[in-house]
Coordinates of C-alpha atoms and ligand atoms in Angstrom, one line a residue:
X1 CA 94.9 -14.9 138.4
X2 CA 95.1 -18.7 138.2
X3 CA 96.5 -20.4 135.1
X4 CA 94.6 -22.4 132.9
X5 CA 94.8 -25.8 133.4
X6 CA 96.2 -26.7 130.0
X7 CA 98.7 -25.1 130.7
X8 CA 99.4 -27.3 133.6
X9 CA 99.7 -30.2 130.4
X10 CA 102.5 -31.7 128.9
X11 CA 103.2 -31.1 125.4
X12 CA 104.7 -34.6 123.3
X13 CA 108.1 -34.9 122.7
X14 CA 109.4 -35.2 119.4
X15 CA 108.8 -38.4 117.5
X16 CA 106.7 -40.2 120.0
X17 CA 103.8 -42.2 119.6
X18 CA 100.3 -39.5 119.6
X19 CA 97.1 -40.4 120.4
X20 CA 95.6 -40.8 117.1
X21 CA 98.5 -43.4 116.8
X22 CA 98.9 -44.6 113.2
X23 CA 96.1 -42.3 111.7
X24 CA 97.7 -39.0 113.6
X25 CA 98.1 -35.9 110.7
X26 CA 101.1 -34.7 112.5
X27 CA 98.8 -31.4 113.1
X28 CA 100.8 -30.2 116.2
X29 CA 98.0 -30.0 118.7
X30 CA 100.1 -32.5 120.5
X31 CA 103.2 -30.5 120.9
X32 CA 101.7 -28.2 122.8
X33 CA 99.7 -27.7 126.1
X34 CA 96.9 -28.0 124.4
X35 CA 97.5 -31.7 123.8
X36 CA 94.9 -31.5 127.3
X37 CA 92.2 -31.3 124.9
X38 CA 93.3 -33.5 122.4
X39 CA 90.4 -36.7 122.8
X40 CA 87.9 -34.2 122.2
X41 CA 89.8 -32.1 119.6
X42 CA 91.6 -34.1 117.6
X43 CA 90.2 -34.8 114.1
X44 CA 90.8 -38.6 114.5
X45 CA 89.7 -39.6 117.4
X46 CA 86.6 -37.2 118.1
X47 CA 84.8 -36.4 114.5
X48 CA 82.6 -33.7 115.0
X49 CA 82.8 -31.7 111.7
X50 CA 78.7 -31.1 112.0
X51 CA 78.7 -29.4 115.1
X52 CA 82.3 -27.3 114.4
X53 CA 80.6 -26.3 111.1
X54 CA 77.2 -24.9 112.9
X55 CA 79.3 -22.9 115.2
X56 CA 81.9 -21.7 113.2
X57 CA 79.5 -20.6 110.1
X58 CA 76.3 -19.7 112.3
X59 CA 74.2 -22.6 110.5
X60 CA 74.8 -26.4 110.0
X61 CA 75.7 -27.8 106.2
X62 CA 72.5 -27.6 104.1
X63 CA 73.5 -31.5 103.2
X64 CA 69.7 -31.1 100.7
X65 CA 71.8 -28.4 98.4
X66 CA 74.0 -30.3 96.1
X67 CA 76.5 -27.9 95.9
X68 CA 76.4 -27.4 100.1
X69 CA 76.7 -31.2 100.2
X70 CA 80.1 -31.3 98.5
X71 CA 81.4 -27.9 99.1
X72 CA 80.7 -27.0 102.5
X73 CA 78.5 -23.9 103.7
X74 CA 79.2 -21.0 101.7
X75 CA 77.8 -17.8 100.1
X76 CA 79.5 -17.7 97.2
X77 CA 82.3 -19.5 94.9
X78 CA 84.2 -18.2 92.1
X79 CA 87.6 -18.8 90.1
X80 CA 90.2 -15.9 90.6
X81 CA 93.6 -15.5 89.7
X82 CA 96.0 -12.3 90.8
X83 CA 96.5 -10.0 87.7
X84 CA 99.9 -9.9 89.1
X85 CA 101.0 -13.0 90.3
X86 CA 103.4 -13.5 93.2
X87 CA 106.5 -15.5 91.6
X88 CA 107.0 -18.4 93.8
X89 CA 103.7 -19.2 94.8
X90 CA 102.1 -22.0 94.5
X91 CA 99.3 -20.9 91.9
X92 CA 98.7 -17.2 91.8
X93 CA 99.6 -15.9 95.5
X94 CA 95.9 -15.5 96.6
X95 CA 96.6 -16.6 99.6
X96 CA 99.9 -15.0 100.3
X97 CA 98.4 -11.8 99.6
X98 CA 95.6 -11.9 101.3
X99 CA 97.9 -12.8 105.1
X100 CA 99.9 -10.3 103.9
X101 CA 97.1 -7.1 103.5
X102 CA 95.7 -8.6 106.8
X103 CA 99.1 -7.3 108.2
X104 CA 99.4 -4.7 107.0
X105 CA 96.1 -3.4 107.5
X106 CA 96.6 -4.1 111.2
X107 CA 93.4 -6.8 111.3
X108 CA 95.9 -9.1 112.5
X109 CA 99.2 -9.1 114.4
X110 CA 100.1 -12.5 113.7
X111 CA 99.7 -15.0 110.6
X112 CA 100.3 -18.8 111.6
X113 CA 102.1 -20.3 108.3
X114 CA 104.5 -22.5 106.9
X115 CA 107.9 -22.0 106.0
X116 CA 110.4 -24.4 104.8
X117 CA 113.6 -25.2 106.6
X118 CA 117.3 -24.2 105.4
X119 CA 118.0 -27.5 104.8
X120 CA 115.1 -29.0 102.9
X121 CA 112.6 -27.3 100.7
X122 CA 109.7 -29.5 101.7
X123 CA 110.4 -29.6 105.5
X124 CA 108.0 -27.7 106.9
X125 CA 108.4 -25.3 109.5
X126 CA 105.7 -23.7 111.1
X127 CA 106.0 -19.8 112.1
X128 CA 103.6 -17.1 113.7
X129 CA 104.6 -14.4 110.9
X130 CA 104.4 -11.2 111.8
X131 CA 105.5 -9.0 108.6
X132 CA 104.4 -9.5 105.0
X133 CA 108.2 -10.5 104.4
X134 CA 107.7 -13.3 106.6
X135 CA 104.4 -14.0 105.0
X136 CA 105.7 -14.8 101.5
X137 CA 108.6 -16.6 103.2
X138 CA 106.1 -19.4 103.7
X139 CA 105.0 -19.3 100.1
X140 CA 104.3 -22.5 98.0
X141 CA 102.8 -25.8 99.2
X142 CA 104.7 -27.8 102.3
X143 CA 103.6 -30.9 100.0
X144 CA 104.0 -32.8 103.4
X145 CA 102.7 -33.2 106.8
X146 CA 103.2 -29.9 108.4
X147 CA 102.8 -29.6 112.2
X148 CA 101.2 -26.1 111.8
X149 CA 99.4 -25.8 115.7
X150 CA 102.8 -26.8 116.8
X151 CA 103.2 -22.9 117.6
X152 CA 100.1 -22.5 119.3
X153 CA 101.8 -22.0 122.8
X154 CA 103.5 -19.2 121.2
X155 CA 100.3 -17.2 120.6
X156 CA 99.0 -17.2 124.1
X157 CA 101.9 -16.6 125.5
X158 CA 103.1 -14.0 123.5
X159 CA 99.4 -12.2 124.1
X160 CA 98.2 -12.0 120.4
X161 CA 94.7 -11.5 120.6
X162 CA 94.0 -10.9 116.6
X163 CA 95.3 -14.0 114.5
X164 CA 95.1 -15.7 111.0
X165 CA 95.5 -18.9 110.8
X166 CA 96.5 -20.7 107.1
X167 CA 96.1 -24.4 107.2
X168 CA 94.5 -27.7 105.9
X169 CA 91.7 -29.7 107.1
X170 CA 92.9 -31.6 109.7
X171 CA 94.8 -28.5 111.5
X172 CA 91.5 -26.0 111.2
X173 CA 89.3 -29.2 113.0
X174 CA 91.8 -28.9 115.9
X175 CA 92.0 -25.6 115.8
X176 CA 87.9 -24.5 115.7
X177 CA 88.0 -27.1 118.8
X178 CA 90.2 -25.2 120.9
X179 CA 89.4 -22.2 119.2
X180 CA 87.5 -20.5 122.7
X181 CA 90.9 -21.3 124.9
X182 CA 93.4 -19.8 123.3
X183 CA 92.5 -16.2 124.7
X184 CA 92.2 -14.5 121.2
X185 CA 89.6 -11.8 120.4
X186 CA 89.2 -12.3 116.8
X187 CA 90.3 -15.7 114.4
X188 CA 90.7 -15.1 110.8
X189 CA 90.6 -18.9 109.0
X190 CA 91.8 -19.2 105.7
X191 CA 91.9 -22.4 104.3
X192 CA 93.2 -24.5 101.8
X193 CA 91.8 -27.5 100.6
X194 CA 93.8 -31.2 101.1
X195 CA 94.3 -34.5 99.9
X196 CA 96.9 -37.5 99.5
X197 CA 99.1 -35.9 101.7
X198 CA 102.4 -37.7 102.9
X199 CA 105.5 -37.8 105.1
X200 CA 108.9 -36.7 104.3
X201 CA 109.8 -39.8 103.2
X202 CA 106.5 -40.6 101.5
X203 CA 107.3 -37.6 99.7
X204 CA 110.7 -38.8 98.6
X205 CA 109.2 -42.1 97.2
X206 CA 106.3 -40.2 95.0
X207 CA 108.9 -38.0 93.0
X208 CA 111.3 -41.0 93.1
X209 CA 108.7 -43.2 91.4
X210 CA 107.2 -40.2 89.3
X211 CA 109.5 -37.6 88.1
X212 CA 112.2 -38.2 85.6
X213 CA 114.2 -35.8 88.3
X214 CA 113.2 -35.8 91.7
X215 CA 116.2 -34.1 93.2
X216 CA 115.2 -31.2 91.3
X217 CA 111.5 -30.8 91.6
X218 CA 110.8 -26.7 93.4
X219 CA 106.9 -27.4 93.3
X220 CA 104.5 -30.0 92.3
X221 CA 100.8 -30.2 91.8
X222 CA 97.8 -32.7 90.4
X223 CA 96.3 -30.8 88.3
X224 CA 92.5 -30.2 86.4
X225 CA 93.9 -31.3 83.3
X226 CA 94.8 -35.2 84.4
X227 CA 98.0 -34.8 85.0
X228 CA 100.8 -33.9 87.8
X229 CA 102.7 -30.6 86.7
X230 CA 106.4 -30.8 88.2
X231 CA 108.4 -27.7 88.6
X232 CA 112.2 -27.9 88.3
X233 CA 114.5 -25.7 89.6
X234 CA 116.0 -24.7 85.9
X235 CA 112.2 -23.4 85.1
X236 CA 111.5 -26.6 83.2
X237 CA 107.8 -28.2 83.7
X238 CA 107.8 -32.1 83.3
X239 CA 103.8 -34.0 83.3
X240 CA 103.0 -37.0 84.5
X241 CA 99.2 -38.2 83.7
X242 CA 97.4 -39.8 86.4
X243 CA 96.3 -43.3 85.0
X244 CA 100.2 -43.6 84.7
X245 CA 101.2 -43.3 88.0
X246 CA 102.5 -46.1 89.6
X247 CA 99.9 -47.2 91.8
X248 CA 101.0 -50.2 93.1
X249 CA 104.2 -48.4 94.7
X250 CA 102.1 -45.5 95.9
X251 CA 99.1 -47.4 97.1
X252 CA 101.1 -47.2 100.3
X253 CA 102.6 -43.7 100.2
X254 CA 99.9 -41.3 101.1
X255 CA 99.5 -41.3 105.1
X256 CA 97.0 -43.2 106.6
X257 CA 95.7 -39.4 108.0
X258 CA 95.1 -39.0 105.2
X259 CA 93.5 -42.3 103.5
X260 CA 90.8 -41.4 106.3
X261 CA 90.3 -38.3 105.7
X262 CA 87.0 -36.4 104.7
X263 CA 87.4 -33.0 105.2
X264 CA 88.9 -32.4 101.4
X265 CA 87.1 -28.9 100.8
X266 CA 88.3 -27.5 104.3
X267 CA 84.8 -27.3 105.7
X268 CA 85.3 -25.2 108.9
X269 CA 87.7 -22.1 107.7
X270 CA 86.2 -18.8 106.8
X271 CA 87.4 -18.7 103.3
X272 CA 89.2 -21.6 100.8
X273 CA 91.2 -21.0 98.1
X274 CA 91.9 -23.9 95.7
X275 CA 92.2 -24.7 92.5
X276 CA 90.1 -27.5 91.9
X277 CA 86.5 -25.8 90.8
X278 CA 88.0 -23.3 88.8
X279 CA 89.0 -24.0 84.8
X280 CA 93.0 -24.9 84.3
X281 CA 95.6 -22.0 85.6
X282 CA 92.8 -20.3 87.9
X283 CA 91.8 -20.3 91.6
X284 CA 89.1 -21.6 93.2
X285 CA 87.4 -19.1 96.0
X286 CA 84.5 -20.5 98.5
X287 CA 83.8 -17.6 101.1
X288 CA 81.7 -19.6 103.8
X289 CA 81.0 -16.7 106.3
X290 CA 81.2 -13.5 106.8
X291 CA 84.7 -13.2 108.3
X292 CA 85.5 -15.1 105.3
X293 CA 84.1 -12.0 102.8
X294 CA 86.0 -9.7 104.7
X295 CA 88.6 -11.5 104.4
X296 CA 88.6 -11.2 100.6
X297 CA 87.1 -7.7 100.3
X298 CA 91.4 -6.8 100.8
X299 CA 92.4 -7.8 98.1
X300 CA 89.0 -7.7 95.6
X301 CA 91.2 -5.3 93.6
X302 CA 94.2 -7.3 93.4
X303 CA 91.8 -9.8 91.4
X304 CA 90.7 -10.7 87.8
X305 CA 87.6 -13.1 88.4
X306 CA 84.9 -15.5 86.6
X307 CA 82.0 -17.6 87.8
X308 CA 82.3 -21.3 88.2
X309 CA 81.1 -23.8 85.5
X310 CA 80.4 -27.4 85.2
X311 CA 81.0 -29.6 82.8
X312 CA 80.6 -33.4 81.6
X313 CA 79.2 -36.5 83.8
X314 CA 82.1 -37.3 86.5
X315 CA 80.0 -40.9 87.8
X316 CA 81.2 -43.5 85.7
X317 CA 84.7 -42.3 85.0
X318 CA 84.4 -42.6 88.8
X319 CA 82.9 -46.1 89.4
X320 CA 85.1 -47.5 87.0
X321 CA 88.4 -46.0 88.8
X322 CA 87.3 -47.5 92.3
X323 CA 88.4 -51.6 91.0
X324 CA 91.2 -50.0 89.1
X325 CA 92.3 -48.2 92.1
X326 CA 91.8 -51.4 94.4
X327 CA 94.0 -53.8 92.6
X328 CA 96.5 -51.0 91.9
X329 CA 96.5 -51.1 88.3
X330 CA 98.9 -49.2 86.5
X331 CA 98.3 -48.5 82.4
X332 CA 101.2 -48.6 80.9
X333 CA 102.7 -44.8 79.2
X334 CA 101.3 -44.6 76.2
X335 CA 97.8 -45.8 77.3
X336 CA 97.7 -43.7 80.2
X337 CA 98.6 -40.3 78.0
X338 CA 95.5 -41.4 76.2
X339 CA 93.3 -42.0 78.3
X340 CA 94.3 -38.2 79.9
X341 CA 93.9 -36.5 76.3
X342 CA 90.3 -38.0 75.8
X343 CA 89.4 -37.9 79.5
X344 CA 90.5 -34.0 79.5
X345 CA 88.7 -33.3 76.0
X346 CA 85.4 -34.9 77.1
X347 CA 85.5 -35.7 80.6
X348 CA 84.3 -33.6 84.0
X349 CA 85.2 -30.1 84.1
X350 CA 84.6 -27.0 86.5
X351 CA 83.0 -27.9 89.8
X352 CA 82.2 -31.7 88.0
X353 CA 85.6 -32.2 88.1
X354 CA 85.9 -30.9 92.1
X355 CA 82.9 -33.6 92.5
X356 CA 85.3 -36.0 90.3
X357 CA 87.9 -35.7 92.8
X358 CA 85.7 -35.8 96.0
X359 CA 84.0 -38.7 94.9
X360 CA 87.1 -40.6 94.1
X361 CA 89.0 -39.9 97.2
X362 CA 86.0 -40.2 99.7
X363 CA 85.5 -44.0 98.1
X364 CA 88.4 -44.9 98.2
X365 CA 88.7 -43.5 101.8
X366 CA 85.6 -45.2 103.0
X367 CA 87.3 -48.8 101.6
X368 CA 90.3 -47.6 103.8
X369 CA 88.7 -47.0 107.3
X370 CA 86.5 -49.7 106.4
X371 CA 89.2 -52.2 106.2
X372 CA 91.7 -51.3 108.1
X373 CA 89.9 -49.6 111.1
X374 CA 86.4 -50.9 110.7
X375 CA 85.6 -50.1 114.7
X376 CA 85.9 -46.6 113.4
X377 CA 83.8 -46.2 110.0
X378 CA 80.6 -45.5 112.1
X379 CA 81.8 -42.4 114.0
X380 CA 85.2 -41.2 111.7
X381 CA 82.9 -40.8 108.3
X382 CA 80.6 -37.7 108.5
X383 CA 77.0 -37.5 106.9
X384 CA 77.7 -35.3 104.1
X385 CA 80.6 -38.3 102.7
X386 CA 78.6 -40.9 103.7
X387 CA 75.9 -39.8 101.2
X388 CA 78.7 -38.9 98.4
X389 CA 79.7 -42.3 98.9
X390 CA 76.5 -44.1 98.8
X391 CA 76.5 -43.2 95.2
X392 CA 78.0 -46.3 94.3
X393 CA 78.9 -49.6 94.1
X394 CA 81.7 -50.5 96.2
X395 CA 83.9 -53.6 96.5
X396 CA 84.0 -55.5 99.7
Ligands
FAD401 P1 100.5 -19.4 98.3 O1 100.4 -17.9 98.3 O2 101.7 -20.0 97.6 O3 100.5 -19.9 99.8 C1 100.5 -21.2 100.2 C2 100.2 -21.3 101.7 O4 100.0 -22.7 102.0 C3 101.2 -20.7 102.6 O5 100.7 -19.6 103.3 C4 101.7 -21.8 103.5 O6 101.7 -21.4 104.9 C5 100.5 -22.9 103.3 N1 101.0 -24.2 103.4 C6 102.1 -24.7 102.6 N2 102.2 -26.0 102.9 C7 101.3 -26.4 103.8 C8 101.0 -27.6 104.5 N3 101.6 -28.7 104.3 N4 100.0 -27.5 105.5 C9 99.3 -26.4 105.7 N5 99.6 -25.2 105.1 C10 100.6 -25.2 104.1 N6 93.8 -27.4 96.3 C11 92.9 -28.1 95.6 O7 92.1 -27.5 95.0 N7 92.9 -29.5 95.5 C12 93.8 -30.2 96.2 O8 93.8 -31.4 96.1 C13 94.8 -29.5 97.0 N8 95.7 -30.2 97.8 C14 96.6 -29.5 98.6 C15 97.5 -30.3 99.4 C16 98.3 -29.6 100.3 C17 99.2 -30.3 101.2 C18 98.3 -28.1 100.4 C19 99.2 -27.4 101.3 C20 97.4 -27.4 99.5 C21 96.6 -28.1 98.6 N9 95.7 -27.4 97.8 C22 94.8 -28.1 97.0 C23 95.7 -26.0 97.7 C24 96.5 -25.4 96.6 O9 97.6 -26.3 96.2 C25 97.1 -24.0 96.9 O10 97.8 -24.1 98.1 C26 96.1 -23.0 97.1 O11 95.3 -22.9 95.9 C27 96.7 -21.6 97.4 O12 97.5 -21.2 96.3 P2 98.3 -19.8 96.5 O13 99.1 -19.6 95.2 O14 97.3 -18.8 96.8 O15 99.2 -20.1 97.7
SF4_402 FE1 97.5 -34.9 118.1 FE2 97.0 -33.7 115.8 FE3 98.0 -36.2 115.9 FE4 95.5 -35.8 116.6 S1 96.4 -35.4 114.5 S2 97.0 -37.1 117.6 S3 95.6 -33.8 117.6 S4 99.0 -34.2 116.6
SF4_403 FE1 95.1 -33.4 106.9 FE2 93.3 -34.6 105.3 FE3 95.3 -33.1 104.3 FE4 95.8 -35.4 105.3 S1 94.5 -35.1 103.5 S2 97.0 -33.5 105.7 S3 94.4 -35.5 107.0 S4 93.6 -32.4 105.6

């Protein structure tokens, strides 16, 4: 039997220049064979999330439901949290457990994942796991550019033919687009949202400019209530509120992947688990398909669960942040720990806050393509954001 021909392709070395160039996500199509199909696969230079969603779902994105429109396709949403938590993980372990019953249950033989290395607790290090051990190895958020298709090879070559794949945004739209070659029977997806995502050393700068101890930060997260929750290794929590965060030295921080980006709510996996819909300390759940409900029928009894509300009037808490944003204001302490104690008291809550969030990042986004790669804005921004964005009033 003849080869493939991607497998005839060369795979990038390490460090050099990608295709997408500047806006490349580091998703690790490129080092791999699979880098053959990278013009039509790659999330930044082939956008194609309308036609990957109608395949990978069965139906496009009803972009007339409001909820469909910001959310993606789905059949349901809800907020859940573990009755027993997994210590370590990120929020409650939903995700963890759920690659880790998938195992053991024999669906899968592989889960592609990210561990950390020895070295460095945010370096990522992507790994086909094939035990639940090496499953919660890869607990807690990478908080960084992870190469996760980097072991994509590996799976064909190694003859898995029933796989789950974890990942962010970017990864899942390369991987739905070379979804058909890589010889599998049956892909799981399980997603997790994304957003302001950075490089190593972009990391290093946020927590040097944020926390009071950077060296010591274990986890981080921006969370529903305003505010980024640190983790330090002694078990102390330390919060920073948004409006005090130092734009001006991190307008330039978060990767320009990721300043383009549009695919927040991780619109082609099967099922999303975040936080963002769900009230303060729970999950968010969106099952879009029905590999996606199977997916969470494992562990249905591992959860405690709620629906999703909605509260308060996100738009002009969001109008009035795009300026702020644009000039890089920064309040000074005492201001900005007001502003997050009314804000949280009477501002968006529930899925309003999720829209809070999409709607800031997808304008400020627009701005970014728009000015920095404005041969691009008419292909890179897909329907569904464009209409988000058209919303409001945006600077020039
Ligand atoms: P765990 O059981 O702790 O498992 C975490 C999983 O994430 C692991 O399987 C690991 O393989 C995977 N992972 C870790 N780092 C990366 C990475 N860099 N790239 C790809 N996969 C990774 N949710 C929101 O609602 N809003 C957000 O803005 C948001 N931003 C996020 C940004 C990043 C970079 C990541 C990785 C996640 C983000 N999430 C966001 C999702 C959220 O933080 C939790 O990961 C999710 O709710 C699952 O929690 P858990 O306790 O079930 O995960
Ligand atoms: Fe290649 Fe992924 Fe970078 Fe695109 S984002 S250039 S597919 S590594
Ligand atoms: Fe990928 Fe978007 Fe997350 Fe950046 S914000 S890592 S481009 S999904």
């Amino acid at each position: 039997m003849t080869a493939p021909t991607h497998q005839k392709a060369r795979a990038m070395k390490p460090g050099s220049r990608r295709p997408a160039k500047e806006l490349c996500s580091e998703c690790g199509l490129c080092d791999t064979y699979y880098i053959h199909y990278v013009k039509e696969a790659c999330a930044f230079l082939n956008q194609q999330m309308a036609d990957l969603e109608a395949t990978a779902h069965h139906r496009p994105r009803d972009l007339d439901n409001p909820d469909e429109l910001y959310f993606g396709v789905h059949q349901q949403m809800f907020a859940a949290r573990k009755t027993e938590p997994i210590a370590g993980a990120q929020w409650t372990g939903i995700v963890s457990a759920i690659a880790c019953e998938m195992l053991t249950q024999n669906l899968v033989e592989g889960v592609v994942c990210v561990q950390n290395t020895k070295e460095d607790r945010f370096q990522p290090m992507p790994v086909i796991a094939r035990t639940p051990e090496e499953v919660l190895a890869a607990r807690v958020n990478k908080p960084t550019l992870s190469p996760n298709l980097s072991v994509l090879e590996q799976v064909e070559q190694s003859g898995l033919k029933r796989l789950l794949v974890i990942g962010v945004g970017c990864q899942i739209q390369a991987l739905r687009a070379v979804e058909k070659e890589l010889g599998l029977e049956k892909l799981y997806v399980l997603g997790t949202p994304c957003v302001d995502n950075v490089s190593r050393a972009g990391l290093q700068k946020f927590l040097d400019t944020t926390s009071r101890s950077p060296d010591t930060v274990v986890y981080y997260e921006f969370m529903q209530d305003f505010r980024v929750h640190f983790k330090h290794e002694d078990g102390s929590t330390e919060t920073v509120p948004f409006f005090g965060l130092n734009t001006k030295e991190l307008k330039d921080v978060f990767a320009p992947s990721c300043m383009s980006c549009f695919d927040y709510v991780n619109g082609l996996a099967d099922l999303v688990v975040g936080y963002m819909g769900a009230p303060f300390g729970w999950q968010w759940i969106v099952v879009r398909n029905d590999t996606g409900q199977e997916m969470l029928d494992l562990i249905q009894g591992q959860l405690e669960t709620q629906p999703v509300g909605s509260g308060g009037d996100r738009r002009a808490a969001v109008q009035q942040s795009i300026p702020a944003y644009d000039k890089g204001v920064t309040l000074p302490m005492w201001a900005a720990k007001l502003m997050g104690v009314v804000i949280e008291r009477i501002g968006p809550k529930g899925l309003e806050y999720a829209r809070f969030s999409i709607d800031s990042h997808f304008t400020r986004n627009y701005l970014y393509v728009k000015r920095n790669h404005p041969e691009k804005l008419a292909d890179h921004v897909p329907e569904f954001a464009r209409r988000i964005v058209e919303q409001y009033q945006l600077p020039d």
